[in-house]
Coordinates of C-alpha atoms and ligand atoms in Angstrom, one line a residue:
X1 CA -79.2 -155.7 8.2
X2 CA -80.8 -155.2 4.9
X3 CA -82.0 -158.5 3.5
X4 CA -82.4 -158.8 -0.3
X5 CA -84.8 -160.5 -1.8
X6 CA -84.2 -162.6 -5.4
X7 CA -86.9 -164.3 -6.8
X8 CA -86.2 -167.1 -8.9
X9 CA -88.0 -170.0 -11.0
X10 CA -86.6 -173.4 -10.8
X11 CA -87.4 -174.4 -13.5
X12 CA -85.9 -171.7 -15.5
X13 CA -82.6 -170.7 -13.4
X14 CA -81.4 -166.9 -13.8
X15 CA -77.5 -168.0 -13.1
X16 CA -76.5 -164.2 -13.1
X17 CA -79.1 -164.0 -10.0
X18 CA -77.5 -167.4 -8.5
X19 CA -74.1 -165.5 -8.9
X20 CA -75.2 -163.0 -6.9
X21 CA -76.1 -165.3 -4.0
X22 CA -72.9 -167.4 -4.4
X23 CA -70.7 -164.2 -3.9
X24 CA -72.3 -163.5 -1.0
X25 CA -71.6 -166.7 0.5
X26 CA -67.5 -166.4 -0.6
X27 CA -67.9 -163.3 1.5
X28 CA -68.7 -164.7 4.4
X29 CA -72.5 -163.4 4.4
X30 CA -75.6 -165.6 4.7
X31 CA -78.0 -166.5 2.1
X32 CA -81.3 -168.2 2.6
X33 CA -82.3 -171.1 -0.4
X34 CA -84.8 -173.1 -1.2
X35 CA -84.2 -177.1 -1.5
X36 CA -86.0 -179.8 -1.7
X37 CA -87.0 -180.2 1.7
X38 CA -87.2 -177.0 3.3
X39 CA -85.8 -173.7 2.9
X40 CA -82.0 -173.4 4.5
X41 CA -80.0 -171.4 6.4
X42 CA -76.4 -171.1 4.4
X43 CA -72.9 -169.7 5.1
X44 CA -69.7 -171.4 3.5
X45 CA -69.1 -173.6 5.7
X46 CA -65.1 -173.7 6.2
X47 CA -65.3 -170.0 7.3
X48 CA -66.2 -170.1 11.4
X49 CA -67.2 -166.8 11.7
X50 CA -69.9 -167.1 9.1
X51 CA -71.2 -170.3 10.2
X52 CA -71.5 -168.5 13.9
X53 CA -73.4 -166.4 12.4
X54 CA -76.3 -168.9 11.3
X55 CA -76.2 -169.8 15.1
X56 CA -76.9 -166.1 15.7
X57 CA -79.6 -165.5 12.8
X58 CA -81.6 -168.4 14.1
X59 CA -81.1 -168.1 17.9
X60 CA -79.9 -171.9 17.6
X61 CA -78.2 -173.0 20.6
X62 CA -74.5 -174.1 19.7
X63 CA -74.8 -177.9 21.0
X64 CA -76.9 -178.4 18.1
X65 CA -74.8 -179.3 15.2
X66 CA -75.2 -177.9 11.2
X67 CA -75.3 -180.1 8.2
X68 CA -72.7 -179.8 5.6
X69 CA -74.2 -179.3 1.9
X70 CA -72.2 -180.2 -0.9
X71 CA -73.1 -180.3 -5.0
X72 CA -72.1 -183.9 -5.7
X73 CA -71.0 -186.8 -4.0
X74 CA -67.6 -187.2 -4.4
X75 CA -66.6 -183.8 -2.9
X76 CA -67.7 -185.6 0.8
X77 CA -64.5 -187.6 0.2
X78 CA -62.5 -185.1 1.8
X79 CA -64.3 -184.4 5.0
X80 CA -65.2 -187.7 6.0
X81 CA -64.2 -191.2 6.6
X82 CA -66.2 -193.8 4.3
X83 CA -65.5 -197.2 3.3
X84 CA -65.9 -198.1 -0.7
X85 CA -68.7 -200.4 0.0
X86 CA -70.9 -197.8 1.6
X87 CA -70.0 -195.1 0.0
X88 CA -71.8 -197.3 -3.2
X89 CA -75.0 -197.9 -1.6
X90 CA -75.5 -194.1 -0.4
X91 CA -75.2 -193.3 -4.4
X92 CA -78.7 -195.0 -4.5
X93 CA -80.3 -191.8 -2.9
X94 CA -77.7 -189.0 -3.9
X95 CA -79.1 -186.5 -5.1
X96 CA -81.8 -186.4 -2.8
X97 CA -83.5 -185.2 0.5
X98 CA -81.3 -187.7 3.2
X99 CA -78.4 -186.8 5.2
X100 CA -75.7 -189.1 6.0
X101 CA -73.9 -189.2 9.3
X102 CA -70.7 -190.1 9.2
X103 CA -66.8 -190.2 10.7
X104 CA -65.9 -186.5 10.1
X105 CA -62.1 -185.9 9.2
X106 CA -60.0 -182.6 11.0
X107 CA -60.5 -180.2 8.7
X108 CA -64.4 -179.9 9.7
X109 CA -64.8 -177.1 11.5
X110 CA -65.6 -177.6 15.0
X111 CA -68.5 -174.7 15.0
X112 CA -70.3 -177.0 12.6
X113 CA -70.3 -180.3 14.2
X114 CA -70.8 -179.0 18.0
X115 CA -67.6 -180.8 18.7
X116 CA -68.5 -184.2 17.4
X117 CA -66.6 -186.6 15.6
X118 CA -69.3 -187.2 13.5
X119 CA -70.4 -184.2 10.3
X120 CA -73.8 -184.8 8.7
X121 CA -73.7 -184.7 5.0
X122 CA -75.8 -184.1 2.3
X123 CA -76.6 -183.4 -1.5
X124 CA -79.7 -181.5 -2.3
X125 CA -81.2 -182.4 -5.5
X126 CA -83.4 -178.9 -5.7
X127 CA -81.5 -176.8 -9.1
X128 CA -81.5 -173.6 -6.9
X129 CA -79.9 -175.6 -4.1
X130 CA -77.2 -177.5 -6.1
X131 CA -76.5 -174.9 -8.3
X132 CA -75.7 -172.1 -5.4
X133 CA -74.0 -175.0 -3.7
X134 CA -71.3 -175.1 -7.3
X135 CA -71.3 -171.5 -8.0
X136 CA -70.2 -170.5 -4.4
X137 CA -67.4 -173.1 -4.6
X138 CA -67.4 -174.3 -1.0
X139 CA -69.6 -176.5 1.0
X140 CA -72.7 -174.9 3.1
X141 CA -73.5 -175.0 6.0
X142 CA -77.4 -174.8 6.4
X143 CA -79.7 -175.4 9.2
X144 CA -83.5 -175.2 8.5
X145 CA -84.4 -171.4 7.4
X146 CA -87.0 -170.6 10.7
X147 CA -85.7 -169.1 13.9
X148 CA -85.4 -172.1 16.6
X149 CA -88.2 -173.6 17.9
X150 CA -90.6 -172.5 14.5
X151 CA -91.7 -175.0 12.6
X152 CA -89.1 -175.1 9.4
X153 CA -89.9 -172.9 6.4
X154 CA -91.8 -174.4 3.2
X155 CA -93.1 -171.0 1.5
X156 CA -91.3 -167.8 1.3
X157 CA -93.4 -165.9 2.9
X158 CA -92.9 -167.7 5.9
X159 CA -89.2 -167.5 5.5
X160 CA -89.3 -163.8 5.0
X161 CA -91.4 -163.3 8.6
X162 CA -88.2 -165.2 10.0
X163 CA -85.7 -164.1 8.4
X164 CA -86.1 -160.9 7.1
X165 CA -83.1 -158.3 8.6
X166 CA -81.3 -161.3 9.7
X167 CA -79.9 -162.5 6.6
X168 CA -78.3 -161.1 3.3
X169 CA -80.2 -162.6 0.7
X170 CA -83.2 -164.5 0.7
X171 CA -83.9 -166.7 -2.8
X172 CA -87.4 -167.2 -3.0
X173 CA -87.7 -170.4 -5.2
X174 CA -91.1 -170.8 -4.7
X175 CA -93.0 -173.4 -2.6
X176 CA -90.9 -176.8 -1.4
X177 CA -91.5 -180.5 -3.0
X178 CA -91.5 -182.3 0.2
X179 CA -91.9 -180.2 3.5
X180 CA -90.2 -182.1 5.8
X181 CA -86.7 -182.3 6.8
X182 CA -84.3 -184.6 5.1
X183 CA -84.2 -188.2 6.5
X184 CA -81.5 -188.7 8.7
X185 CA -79.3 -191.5 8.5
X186 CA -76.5 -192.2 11.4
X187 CA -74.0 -194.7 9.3
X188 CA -71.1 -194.9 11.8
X189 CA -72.2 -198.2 12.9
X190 CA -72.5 -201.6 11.4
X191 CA -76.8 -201.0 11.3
X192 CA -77.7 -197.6 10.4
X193 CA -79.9 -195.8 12.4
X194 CA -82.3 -193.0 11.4
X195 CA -82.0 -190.3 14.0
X196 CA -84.5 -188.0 12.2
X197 CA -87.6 -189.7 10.0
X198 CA -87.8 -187.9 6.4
X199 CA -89.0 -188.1 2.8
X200 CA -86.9 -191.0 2.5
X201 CA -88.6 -194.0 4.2
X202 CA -87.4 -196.7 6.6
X203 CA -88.6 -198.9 3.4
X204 CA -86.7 -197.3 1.1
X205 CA -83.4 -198.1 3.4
X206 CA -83.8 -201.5 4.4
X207 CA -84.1 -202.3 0.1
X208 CA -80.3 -201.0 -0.2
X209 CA -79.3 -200.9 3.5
X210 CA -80.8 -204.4 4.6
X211 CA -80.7 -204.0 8.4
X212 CA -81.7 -200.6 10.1
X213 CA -82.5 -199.6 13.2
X214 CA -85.3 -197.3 14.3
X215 CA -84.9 -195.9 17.8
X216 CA -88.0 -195.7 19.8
X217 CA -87.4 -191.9 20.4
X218 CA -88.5 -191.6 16.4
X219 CA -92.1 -192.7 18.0
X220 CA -92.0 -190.0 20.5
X221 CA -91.1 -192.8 23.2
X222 CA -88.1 -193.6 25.1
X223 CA -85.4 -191.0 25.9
X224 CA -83.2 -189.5 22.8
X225 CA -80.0 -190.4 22.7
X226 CA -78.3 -187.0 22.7
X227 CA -74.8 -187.9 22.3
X228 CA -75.9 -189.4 18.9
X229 CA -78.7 -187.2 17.8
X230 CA -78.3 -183.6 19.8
X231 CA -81.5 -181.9 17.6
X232 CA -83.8 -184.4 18.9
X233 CA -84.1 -183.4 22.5
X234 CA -85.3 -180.0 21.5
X235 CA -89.0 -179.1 21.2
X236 CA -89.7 -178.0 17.3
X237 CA -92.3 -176.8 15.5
X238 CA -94.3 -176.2 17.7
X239 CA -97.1 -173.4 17.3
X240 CA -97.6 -171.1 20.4
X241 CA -100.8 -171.5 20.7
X242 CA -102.1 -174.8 22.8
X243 CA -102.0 -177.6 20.1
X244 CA -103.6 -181.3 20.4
X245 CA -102.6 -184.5 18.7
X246 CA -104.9 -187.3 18.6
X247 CA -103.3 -190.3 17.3
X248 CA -105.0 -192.1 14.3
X249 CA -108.2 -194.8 14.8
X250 CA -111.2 -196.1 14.2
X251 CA -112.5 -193.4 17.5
X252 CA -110.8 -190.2 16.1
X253 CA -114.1 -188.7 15.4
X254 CA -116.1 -189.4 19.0
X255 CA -112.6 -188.7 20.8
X256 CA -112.5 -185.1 18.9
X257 CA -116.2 -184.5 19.5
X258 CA -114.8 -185.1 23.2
X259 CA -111.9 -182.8 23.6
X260 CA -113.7 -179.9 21.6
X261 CA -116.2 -179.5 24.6
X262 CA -113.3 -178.1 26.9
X263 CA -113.0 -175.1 24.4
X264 CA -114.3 -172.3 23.5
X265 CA -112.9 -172.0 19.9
X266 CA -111.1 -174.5 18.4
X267 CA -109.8 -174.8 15.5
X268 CA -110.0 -178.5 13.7
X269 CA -107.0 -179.9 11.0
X270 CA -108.9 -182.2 9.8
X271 CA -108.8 -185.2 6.9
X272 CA -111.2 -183.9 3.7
X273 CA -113.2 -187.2 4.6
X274 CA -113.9 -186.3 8.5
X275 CA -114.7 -182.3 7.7
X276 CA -118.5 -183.6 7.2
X277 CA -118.8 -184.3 11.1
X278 CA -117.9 -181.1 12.3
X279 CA -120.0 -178.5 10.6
X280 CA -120.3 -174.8 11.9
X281 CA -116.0 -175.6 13.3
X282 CA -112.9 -173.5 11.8
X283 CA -111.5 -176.3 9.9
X284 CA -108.0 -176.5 7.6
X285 CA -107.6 -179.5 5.8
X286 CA -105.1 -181.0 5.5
X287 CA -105.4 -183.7 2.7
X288 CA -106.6 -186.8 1.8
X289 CA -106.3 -189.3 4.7
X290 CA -103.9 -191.9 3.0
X291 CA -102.8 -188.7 0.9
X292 CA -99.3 -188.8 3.0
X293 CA -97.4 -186.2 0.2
X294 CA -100.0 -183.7 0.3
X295 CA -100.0 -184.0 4.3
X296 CA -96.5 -183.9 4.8
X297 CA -95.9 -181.0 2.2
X298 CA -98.9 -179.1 3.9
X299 CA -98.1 -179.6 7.0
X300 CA -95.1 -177.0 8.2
X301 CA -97.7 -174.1 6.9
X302 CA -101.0 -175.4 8.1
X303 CA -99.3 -175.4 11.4
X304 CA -98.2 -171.7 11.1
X305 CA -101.7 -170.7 9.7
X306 CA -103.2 -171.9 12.5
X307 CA -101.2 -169.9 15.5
X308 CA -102.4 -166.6 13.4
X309 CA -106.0 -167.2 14.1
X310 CA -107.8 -166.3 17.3
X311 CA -109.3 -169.7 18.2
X312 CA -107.8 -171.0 21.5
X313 CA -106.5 -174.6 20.7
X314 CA -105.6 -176.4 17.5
X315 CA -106.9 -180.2 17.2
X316 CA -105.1 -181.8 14.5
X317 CA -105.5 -185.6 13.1
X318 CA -102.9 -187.6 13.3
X319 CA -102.0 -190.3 10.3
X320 CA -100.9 -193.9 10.9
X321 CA -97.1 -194.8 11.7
X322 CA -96.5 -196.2 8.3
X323 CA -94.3 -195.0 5.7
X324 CA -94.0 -191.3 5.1
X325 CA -96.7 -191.6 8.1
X326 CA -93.6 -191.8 10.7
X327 CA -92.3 -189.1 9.7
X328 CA -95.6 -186.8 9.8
X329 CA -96.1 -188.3 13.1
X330 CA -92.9 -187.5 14.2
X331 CA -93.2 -183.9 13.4
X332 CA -96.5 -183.7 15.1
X333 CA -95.7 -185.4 18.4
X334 CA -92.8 -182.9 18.9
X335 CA -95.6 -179.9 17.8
X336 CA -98.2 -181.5 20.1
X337 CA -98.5 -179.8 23.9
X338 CA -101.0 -183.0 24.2
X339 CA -101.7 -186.4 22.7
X340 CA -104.8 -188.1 22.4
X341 CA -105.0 -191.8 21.5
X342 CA -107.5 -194.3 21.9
Ligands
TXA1 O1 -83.8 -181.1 4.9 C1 -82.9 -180.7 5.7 O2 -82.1 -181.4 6.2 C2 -82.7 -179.2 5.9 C3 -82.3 -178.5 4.6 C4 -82.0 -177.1 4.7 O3 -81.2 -179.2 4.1 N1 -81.8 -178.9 6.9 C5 -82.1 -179.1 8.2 O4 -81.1 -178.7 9.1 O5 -83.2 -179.6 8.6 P1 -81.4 -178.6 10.7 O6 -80.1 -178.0 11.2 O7 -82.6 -177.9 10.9 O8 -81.5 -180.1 11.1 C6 -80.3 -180.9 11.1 C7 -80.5 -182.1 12.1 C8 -80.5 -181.6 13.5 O9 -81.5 -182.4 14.2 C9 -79.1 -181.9 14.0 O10 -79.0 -182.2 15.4 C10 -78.8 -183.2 13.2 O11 -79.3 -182.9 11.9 N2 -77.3 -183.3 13.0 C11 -76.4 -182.5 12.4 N3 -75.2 -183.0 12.5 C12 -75.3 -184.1 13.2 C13 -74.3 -185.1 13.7 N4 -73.0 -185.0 13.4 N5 -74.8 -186.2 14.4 C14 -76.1 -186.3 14.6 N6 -77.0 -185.4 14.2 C15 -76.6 -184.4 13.5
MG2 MG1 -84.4 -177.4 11.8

């Protein structure tokens, strides 16, 4: 397949380019975008064939369900079930990067939801994102833009060495403003539960949901539920390459000076403060330690980087479970062949 590829400022959007992309998606075909978050997968959503199709682009297995994008809120309304109160307090976040869970009503199509009752739902607030989201007239279906198993795309470059052949139409929007996936947000129950940690933190939804609950499996402990949250039993992002967590403390630097003698060549992500111990290592950096943002946005391509080089093991710093810090730490525990703590 011949892939396209449009770029495009965000800041300055070329609708006659977005047109383009949107007919595409009328036809069935499937366009990579950029969002908020991370790059997606898309294909209009009511039309089965082309959402089997993203399964097939990203060699995703089919138990794994897709989350529905639409351009504003109100269009949710007619594919799921939710109550007036709730539907007030998710406005708090809309647009934004969060997905909601929620009852799904029949005329969700089954290839999307892997059979649940539940659809995930969300709004992207990224002007290439929302606006290919109107223009094409239908809801989309998009997964993250990497082939399954990668970590998700935050540059285009990295989406072109996934996608390229596989897709019609690739936007490139430029670089992402978070870098990790949406925060997902299970709200079928009376306490919502976050099945996937995100940009949006646990702090932010306890201030408009009160109560939430935060599974143990979010930690990397405990088993995943996977009639409730299928993607999480899957290993993601993870580099080929033999790749070490240790956890954040006090010891970090003595327990890294530790592991390094087992290799030959390792290759150090390291905080810009702790670089200074290790001279004469391959280092990346990746940010300030309490510089959470900058990690998290970094993070998806540092880990990418670091499979291309020849050392034989990446070490990477963990942060603290705080915050946008669960969520980092969530991505890195699934990356992580092996975890170091104190
Ligand atoms: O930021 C994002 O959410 C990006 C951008 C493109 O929007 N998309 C994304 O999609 O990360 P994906 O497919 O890579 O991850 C969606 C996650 C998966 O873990 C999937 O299992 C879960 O959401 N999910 C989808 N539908 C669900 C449902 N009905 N119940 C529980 N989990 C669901
Ligand atoms: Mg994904």
């Amino acid at each position: 397949m011949e892939t396209k590829i449009l770029k495009m400022n965000p800041f300055d959007i070329d609708f006659k380019k977005i047109n383009i992309a949107a007919e595409i998606i009328k036809l069935g075909g499937l366009v990579v975008f950029p969002t908020e978050t991370v790059y997606g997968l898309g294909a209009n959503a009511l039309n089965e064939n082309a959402v089997k199709s993203i399964y097939k682009a990203k060699g995703r297995p089919s138990d794994n369900p897709l989350i529905m994008h639409f351009d504003k809120l109100e269009k949710i309304k007619d594919f799921v079930y939710i109550s007036e109160n709730l539907y007030e307090k998710i406005k708090v976040f809309i647009p934004g990067p969060i997905t909601f869970v929620l009852k799904r009503k029949n005329i969700v199509p089954n290839i999307i939801t892997a059979n649940m009752d539940t659809v995930a739902v969300r709004i992207p607030i990224h002007p290439i994102a929302n606006k290919l989201i109107e223009m094409s007239g239908v809801p989309i279906a998009a997964p993250s833009a990497n082939l399954s198993g990668k970590p998700s795309p935050t540059i285009a470059e990295h989406v072109v060495e996934d996608m390229k052949g596989r897709v019609d139409i690739i936007i490139d929007g430029g670089n992402v403003d978070f870098g990790l996936e949406s925060t997902v947000i299970d709200l079928t129950e009376d306490i919502p539960t976050i099945l996937r940690p995100g940009p949006i933190t646990p702090e932010n939804l306890k201030e408009v949901f009160g109560e939430i609950k935060i599974p143990e499996f979010i930690y990397g402990k405990g088993k995943v539920d996977t009639a409730k949250a299928p993607g999480m039993k899957y290993r993601h992002y993870a580099p080929d390459k033999k790749t070490i967590l240790v956890e954040y403390s006090e010891n970090r630097i003595d327990i890294i000076k530790k592991i390094i003698k087992n290799y030959k060549n390792p290759l150090l992500v390291l905080f810009e403060e702790d670089k200074k111990y290790f001279n004469g290592y391959d280092i990346i950096t990746s940010g300030n330690k309490n510089d959470y943002y900058k990690i998290a946005v970094n993070l998806f391509s540092i880990l990418r980087t670091a499979d291309k080089t020849n050392n034989d093991v990446i070490i990477i710093e963990g942060v603290k479970d705080k915050g946008l810090g669960i969520s980092i730490m969530n991505r890195l525990r699934k990356a992580s062949s092996e975890i170091w703590g104190e």
